[in-house]
Coordinates of C-alpha atoms in Angstrom, one line a residue:
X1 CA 34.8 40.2 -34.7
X2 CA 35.7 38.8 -38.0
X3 CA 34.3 35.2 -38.7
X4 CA 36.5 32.3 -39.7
X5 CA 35.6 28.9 -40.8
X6 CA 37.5 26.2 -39.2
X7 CA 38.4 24.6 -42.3
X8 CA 37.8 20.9 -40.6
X9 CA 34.3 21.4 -40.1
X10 CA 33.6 20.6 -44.2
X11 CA 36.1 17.4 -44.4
X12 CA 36.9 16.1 -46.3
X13 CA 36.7 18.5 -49.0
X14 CA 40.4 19.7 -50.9
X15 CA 42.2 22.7 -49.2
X16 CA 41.9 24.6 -52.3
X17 CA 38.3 24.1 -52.4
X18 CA 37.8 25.1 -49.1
X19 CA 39.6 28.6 -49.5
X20 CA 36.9 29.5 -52.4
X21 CA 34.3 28.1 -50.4
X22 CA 35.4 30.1 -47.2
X23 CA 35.8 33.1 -49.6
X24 CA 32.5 32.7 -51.5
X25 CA 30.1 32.1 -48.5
X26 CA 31.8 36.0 -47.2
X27 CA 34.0 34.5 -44.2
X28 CA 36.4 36.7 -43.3
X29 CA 39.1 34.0 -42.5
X30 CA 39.9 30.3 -42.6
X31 CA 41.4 27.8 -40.2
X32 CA 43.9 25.5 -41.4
X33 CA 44.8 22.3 -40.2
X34 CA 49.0 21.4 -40.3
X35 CA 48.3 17.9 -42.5
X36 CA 46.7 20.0 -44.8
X37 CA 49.8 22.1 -45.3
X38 CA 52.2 19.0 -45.4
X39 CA 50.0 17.2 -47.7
X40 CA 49.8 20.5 -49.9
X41 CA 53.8 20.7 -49.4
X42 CA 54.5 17.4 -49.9
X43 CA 53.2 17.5 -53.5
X44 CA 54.5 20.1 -54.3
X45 CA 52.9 22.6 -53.6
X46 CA 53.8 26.3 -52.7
X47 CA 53.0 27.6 -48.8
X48 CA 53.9 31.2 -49.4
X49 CA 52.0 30.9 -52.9
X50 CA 48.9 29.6 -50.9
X51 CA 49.5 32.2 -48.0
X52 CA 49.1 34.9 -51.3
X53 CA 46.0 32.9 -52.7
X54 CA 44.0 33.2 -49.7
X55 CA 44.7 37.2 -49.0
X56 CA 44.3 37.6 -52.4
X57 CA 39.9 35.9 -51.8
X58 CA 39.9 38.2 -49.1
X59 CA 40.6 35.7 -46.3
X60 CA 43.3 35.8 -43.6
X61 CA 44.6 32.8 -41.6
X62 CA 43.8 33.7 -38.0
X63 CA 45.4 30.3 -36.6
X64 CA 46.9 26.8 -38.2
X65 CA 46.0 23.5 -35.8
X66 CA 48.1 22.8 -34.9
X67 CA 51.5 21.5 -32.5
X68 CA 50.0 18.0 -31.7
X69 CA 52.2 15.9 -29.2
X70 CA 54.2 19.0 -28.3
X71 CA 54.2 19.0 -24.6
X72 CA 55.9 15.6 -23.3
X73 CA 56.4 15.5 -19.7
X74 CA 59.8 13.8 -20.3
X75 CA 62.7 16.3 -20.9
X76 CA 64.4 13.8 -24.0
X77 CA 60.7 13.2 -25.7
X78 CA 60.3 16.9 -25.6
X79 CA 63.6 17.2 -27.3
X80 CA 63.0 14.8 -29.8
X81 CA 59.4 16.1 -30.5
X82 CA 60.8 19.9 -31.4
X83 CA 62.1 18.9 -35.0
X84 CA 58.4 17.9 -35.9
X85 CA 56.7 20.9 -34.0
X86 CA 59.2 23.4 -35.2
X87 CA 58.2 22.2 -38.9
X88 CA 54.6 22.5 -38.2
X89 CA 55.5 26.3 -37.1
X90 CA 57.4 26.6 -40.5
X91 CA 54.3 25.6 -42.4
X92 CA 52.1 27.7 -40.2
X93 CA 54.3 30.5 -40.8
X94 CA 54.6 30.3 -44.8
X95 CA 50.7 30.2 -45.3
X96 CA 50.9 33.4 -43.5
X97 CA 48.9 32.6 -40.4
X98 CA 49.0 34.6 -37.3
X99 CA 48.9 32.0 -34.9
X100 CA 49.8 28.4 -34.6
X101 CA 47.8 26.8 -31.6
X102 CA 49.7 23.8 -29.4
X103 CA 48.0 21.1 -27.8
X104 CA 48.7 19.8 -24.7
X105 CA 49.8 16.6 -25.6
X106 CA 50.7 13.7 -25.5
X107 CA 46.9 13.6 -23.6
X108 CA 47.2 11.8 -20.5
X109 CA 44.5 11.9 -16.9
X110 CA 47.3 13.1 -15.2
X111 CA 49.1 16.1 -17.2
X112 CA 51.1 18.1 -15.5
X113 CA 50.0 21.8 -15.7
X114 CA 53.3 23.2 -14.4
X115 CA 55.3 21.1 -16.8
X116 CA 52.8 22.3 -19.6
X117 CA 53.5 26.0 -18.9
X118 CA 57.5 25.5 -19.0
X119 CA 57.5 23.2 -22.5
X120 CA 54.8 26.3 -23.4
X121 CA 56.9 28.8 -22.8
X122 CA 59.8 27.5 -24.9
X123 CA 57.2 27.0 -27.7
X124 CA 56.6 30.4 -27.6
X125 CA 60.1 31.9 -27.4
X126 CA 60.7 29.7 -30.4
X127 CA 57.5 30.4 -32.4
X128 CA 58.2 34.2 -31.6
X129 CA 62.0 34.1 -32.5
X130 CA 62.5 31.6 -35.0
X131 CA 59.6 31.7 -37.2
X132 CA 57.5 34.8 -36.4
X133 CA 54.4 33.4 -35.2
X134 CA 52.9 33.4 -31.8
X135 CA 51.7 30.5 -30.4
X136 CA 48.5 30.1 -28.5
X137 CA 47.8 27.4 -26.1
X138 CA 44.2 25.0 -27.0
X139 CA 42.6 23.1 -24.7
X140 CA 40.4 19.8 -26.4
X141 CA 37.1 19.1 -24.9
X142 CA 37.6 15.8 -25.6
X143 CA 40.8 15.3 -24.4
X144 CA 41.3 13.1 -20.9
X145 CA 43.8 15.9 -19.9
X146 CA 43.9 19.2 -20.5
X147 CA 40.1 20.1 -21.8
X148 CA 39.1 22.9 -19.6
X149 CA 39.6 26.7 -19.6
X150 CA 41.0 27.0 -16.5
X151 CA 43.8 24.4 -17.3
X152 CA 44.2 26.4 -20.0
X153 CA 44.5 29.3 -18.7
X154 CA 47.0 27.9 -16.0
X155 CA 49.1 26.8 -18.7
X156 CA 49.0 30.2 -20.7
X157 CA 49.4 32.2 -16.7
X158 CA 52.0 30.3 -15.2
X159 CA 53.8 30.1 -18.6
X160 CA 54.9 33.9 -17.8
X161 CA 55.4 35.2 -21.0
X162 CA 53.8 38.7 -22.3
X163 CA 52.9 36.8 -25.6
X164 CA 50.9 34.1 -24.0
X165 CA 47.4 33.5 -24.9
X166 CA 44.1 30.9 -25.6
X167 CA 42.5 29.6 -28.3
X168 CA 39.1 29.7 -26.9
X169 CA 37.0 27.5 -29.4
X170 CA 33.3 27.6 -28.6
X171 CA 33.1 23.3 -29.2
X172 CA 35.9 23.0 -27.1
X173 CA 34.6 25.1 -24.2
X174 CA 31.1 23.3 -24.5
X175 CA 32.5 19.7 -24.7
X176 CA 35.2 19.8 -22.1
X177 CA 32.4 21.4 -19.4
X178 CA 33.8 24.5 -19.0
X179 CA 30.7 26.5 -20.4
X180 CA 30.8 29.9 -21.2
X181 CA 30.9 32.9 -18.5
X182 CA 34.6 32.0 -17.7
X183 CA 35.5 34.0 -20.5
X184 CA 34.4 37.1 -18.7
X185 CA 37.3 36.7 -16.4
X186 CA 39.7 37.1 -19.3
X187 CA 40.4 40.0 -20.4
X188 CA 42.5 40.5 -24.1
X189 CA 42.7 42.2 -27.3
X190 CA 42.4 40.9 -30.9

């Protein structure tokens, strides 16, 4: 299994000096965070040019963090939030990452799980279709909603979608409670 640093775990360093830092220490990949990418945008930077800088240290980007607030229970803040979340897939796709992981969010005690599998599966139709990158579904340990595997996992199931999959991060299964041995029960490829 290749190793990646998730680049937020050495804040608040500069997104260029994580790459050679992720590079130097002999990760094999990094983890980008979307602010990063809109801050690096924004002045005026080059995505495709840092896509090129990190294959060319040896790194891939296995997944960008990602589609916050991207799975509103109402049908016209779900419209209104896809100009932003189609944007982060933009960035996510010109740095060259693989995947783009959405949140289900805006958190809430009482997210719907059936509504977050239909706004998930029109995320990934539009990641696959309109920008080339699949999106995987990440559950927050922290979160008041969705911060277990299994709501994952219901999301990502009922979602029906051939392309549908987890982002599985060890924190995230420790802090929401979920533990460890679930993932046994899933079966995938990398």
């Amino acid at each position: 299994w290749p190793i990646c640093l998730n680049s937020s775990t050495i804040r608040p360093t500069p997104l260029k000096d994580k790459i050679r830092i992720a590079a130097e220490t002999g990760y094999n990949g990094i983890e980008l965070w979307v602010n990063e990418l809109e801050e690096h945008e924004k002045s005026g930077g080059d995505l495709k040019a840092l896509g090129a800088e990190i294959r060319d240290r040896g790194l891939f980007v296995p997944n960008v963090i990602g589609l916050w607030d991207c799975m509103p229970h109402e049908d016209e803040a779900y419209k209104t939030s896809l100009d932003a979340t189609r944007n982060r897939m933009r960035l996510a796709s010109a740095v060259g990452s693989q995947h783009v992981a959405a949140i289900p969010a805006p958190d809430r005690e009482d997210f719907d799980l059936k509504v977050g599998a239909a706004r998930y599966r029109d995320l990934l139709k539009i990641g696959r279709e309109e920008f080339n990158i699949v999106v995987a579904c990440e559950f927050v340990g922290f979160l008041k909603g969705v911060h277990r595997l299994g709501q994952g996992s219901c999301i990502a199931l009922d979602a029906d979608d051939p392309g549908a999959c987890l982002v599985m991060d060890t924190f995230h299964l420790y802090r929401g409670g979920s533990g460890f041995e679930g993932i046994g029960h899933l079966c995938g490829s990398f």
